[in-house]
XYZ file of C-alpha atoms in Angstrom:
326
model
C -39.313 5.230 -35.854
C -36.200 3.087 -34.949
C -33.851 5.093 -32.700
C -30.783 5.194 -34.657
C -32.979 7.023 -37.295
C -33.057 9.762 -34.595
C -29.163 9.969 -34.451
C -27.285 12.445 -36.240
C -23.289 12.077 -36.367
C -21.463 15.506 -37.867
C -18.378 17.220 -36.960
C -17.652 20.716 -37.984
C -14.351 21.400 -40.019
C -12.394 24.627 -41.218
C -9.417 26.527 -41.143
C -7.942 27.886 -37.857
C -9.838 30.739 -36.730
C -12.663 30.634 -38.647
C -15.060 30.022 -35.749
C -15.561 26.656 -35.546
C -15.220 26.573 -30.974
C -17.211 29.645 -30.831
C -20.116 27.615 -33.186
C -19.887 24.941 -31.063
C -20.334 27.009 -28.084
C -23.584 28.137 -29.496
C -25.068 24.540 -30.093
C -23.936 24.075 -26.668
C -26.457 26.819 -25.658
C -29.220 25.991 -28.417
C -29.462 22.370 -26.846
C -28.925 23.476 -23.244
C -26.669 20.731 -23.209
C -24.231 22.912 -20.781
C -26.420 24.861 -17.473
C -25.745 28.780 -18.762
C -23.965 29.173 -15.495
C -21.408 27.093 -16.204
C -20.927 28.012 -20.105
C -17.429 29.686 -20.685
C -16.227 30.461 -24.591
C -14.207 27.851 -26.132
C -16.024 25.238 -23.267
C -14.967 21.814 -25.726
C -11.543 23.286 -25.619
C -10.624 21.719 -21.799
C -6.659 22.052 -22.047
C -4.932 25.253 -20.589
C -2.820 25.804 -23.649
C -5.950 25.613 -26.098
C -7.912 28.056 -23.792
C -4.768 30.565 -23.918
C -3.891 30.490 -27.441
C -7.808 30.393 -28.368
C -6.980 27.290 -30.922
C -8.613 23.687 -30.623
C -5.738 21.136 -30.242
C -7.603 17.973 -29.520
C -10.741 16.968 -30.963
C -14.072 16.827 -28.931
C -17.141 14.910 -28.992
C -20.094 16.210 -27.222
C -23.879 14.440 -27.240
C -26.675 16.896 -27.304
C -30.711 16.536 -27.816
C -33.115 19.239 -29.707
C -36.634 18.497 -30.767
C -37.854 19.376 -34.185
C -41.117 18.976 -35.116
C -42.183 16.895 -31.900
C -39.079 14.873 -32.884
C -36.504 14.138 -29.976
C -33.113 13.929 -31.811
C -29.847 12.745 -30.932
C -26.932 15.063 -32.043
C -23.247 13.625 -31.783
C -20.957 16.870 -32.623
C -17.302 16.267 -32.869
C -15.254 19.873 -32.921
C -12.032 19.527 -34.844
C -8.946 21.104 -34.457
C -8.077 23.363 -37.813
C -4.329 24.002 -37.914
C -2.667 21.581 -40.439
C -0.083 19.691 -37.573
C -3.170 18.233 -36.577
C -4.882 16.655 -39.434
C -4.723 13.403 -37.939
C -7.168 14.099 -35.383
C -9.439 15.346 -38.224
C -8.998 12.415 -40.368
C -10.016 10.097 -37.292
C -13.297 12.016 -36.205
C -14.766 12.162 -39.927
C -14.196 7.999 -39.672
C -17.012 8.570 -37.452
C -19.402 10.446 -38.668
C -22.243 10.907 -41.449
C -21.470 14.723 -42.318
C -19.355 17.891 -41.977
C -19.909 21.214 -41.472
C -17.680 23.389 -43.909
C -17.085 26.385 -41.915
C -15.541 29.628 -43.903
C -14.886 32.957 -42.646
C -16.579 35.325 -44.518
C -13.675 37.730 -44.293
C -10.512 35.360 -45.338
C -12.539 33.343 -47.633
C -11.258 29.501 -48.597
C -7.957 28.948 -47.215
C -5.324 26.320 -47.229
C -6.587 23.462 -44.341
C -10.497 24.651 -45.194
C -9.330 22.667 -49.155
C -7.125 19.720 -47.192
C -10.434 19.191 -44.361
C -13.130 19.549 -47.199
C -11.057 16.491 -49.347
C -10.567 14.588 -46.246
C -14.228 14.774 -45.746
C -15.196 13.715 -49.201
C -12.628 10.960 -49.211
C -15.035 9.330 -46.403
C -17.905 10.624 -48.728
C -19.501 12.757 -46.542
C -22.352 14.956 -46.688
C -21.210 18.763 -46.958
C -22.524 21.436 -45.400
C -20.913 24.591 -46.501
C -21.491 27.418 -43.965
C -20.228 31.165 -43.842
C -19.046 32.401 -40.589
C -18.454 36.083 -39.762
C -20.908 37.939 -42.039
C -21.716 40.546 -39.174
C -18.446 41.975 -40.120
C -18.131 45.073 -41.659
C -15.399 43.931 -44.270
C -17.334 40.291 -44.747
C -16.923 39.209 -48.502
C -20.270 37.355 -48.289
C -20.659 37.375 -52.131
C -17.692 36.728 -53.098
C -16.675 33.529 -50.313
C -20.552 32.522 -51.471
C -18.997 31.745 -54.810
C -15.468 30.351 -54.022
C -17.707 28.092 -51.801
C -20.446 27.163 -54.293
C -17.564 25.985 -57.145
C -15.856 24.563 -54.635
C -18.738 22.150 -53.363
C -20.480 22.082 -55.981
C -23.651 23.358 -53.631
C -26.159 26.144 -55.338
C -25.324 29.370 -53.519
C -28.844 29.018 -51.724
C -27.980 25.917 -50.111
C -25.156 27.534 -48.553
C -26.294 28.714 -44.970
C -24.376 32.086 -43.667
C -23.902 32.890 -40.186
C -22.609 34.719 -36.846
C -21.430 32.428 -34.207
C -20.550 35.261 -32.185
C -23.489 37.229 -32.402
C -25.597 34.101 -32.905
C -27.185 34.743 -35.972
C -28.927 31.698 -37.809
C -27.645 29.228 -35.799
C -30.752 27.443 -34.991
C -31.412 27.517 -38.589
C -27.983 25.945 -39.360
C -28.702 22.851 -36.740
C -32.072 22.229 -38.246
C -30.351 22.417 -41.653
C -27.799 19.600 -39.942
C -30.855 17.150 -39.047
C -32.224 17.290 -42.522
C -29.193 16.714 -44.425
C -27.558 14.760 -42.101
C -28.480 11.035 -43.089
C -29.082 8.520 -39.786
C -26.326 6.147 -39.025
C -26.526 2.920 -41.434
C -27.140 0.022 -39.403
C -26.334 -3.480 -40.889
C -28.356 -5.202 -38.188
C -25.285 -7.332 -38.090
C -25.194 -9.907 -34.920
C -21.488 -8.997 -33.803
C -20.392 -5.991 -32.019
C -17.962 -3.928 -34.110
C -16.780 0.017 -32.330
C -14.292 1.931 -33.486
C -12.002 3.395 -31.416
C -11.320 7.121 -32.381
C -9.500 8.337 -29.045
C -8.466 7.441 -25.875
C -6.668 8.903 -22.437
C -6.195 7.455 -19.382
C -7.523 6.792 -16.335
C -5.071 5.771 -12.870
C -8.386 4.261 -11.253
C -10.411 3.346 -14.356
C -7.373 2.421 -16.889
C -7.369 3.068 -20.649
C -11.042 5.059 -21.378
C -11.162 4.965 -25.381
C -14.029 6.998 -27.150
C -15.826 4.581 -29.292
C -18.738 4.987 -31.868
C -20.283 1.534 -32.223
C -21.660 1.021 -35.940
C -22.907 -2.519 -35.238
C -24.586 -4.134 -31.846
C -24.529 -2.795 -28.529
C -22.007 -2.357 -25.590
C -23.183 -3.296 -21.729
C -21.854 -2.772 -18.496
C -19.824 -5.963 -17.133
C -19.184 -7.602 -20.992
C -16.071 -9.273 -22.291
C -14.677 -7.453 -24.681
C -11.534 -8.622 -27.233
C -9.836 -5.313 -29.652
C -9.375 -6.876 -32.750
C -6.363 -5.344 -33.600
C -3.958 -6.433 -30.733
C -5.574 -9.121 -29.236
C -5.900 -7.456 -25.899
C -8.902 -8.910 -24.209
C -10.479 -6.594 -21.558
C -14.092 -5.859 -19.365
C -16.331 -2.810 -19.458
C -15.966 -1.356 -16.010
C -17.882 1.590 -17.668
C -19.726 3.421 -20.181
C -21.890 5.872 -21.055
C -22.105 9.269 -23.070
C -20.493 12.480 -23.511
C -22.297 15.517 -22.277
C -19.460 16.387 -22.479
C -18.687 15.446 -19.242
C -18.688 11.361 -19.124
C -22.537 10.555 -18.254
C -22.758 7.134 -17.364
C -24.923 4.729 -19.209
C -25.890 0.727 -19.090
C -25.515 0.085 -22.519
C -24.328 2.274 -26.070
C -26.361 1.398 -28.710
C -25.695 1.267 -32.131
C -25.417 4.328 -33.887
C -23.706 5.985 -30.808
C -21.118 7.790 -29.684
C -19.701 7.266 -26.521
C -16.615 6.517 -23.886
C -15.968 2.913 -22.637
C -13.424 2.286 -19.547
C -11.890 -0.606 -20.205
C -9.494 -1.423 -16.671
C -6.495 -2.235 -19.140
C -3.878 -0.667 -17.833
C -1.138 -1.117 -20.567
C -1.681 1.671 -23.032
C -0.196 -0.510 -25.907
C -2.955 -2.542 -26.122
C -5.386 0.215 -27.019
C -4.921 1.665 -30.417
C -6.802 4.119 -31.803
C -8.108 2.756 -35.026
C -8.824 -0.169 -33.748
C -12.213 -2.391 -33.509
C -13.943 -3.438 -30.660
C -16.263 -6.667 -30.416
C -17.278 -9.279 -27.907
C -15.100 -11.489 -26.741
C -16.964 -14.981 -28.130
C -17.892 -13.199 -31.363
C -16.181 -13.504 -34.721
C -16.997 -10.095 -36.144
C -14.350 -8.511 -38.906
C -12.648 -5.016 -38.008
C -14.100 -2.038 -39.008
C -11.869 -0.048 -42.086
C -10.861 2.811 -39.417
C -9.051 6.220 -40.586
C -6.125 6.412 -42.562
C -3.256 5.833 -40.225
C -0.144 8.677 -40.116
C 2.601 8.009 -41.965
C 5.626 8.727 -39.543
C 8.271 10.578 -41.755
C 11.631 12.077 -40.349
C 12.634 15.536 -41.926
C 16.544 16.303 -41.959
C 18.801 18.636 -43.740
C 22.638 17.986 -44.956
C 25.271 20.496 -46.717
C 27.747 18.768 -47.875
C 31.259 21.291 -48.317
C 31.658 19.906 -51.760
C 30.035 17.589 -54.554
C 32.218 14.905 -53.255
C 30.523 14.798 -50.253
C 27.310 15.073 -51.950
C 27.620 12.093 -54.406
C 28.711 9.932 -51.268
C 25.746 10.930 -49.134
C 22.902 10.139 -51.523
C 24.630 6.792 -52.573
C 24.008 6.255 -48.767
C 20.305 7.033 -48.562
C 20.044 4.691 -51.304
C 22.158 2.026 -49.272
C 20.113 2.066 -46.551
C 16.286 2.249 -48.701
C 15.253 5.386 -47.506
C 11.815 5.571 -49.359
C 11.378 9.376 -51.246
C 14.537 10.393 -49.746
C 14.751 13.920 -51.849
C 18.028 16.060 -51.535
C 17.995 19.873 -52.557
């Protein structure tokens, strides 16, 4: 068996507070990916103001490793944030990925960002996995959520796996359920090194370190690198996995997800989105995520329709696209 058909690449989407920190805490645990005594709830959440307000801001990849069936996999888990201002991070962690966990709370049932994450997900056509949080409740509406989430998927009800993150009911269940349904990464076998970049921070001694998953080829230590998208040209000082602490590695294979330090210190020339490849190589950029769409919001009252008339004659002087007045 080729490695990459070891890999599995799945994120876990929902609304806000349906559970989806607290389930990755317990894959954290399953895999022993984290030592027990450092495990803290909420541990992918590493900002103080996500920790407080017990909401995931930033997305967060983590690499962990179960056996099944004598079978050593590879599990890439990327925990999304759930509150609709942050979409975009969603939309750039699915670009990476084979599948999605659907996560619903079997108390508030299908809500507004569990629709706008489950669309995003099929617009990258995604496997689903529909999964209901929360049943240990004593006001769960397991039935009922079972069949808003069955018309909604289009999943037979038994296919739909129900859960307790907190009291860590059928969660090992639910990971096996993620290896079987979870196709392996679809390598080309191409010759040229194409990674996306999905998200970056930065480093005063290291530079710009972007989090990459590389669908074609494979990244070393010490290689010339060129980003596709702004011509930057750069050197990996460093790579390796996510554990989630960076792990370094020699080399990221494709398939993987990892971080790469690149030494560039000019944050402009890293763009999320963008594709990574050798620096002699011709290869063609990767199709990304969908980028944002920066709109302005702003409110006028004109005193009278005088006023009015010579305002929106002005949005139309000036091409403001969908400029809507009310």
């Amino acid at each position: 068996m080729n490695q990459e058909e070891n890999i599995r690449n799945f994120s876990i989407i929902a609304h806000i507070d349906h559970g989806k920190s607290t389930l990755a805490d317990r894959f954290l645990e399953l895999t022993n990916t984290v030592e027990k005594r450092k495990m803290h709830s909420q541990y992918l959440d590493t900002m103080e103001l996500e920790q407080e307000r017990g909401i995931t801001i930033k997305m967060q990849p983590v690499r962990m490793e179960y056996t099944l069936n004598n079978i050593s996999y590879i599990l890439n888990l990327i925990d999304t944030p759930g509150h609709v201002d942050f979409t975009y991070e969603v939309s750039r962690s699915l670009a990476c990925v084979e599948s999605a966990v659907l996560l619903v709370d079997a108390v508030k049932g299908i809500q507004a960002q569990t629709l706008a994450n489950y669309y995003l997900a099929k617009k990258q056509n995604l496997i689903i996995i529909p999964v209901i949080n929360k049943i240990d409740l004593p006001n769960a509406r397991i039935e009922e959520v079972e069949n808003e989430l069955a018309a909604l998927t289009q999943v037979k009800k038994e296919d739909i796996i129900k859960i307790s993150a907190k009291n860590n009911i059928n969660i090992e269940k639910l990971l096996i359920e993620i290896i079987k349904r979870t196709p392996p990464p679809t390598i080309k076998k191409k010759p040229q090194l194409q990674a996306l970049i999905f998200d970056s921070f930065y480093d005063k001694f290291k530079g710009v370190i972007a989090y990459v998953r590389v669908f074609e080829g494979t990244l070393k230590i010490n290689e010339k690198i060129k980003f596709l998208g702004t011509k930057a040209v750069g050197e990996v000082l460093e790579l390796g996995y996510l554990k989630p602490e960076l792990k370094p590695e020699k080399e990221i294979k494709s398939g993987e997800i990892g971080y790469l330090a690149t030494g560039i210190k000019d944050l402009s020339k890293i763009k999320i989105g963008d594709t990574i490849s050798h620096l002699n190589e011709s290869a063609e950029p990767l199709a990304g995520y969908e980028e944002p769409k920066p709109v302005v919001f702003a409110s006028f009252y004109p005193i009278n329709a005088d006023e009015f008339e010579l305002l929106r004659q002005s949005l139309f002087k000036i091409k403001l696209s969908d400029a809507s007045l009310y």
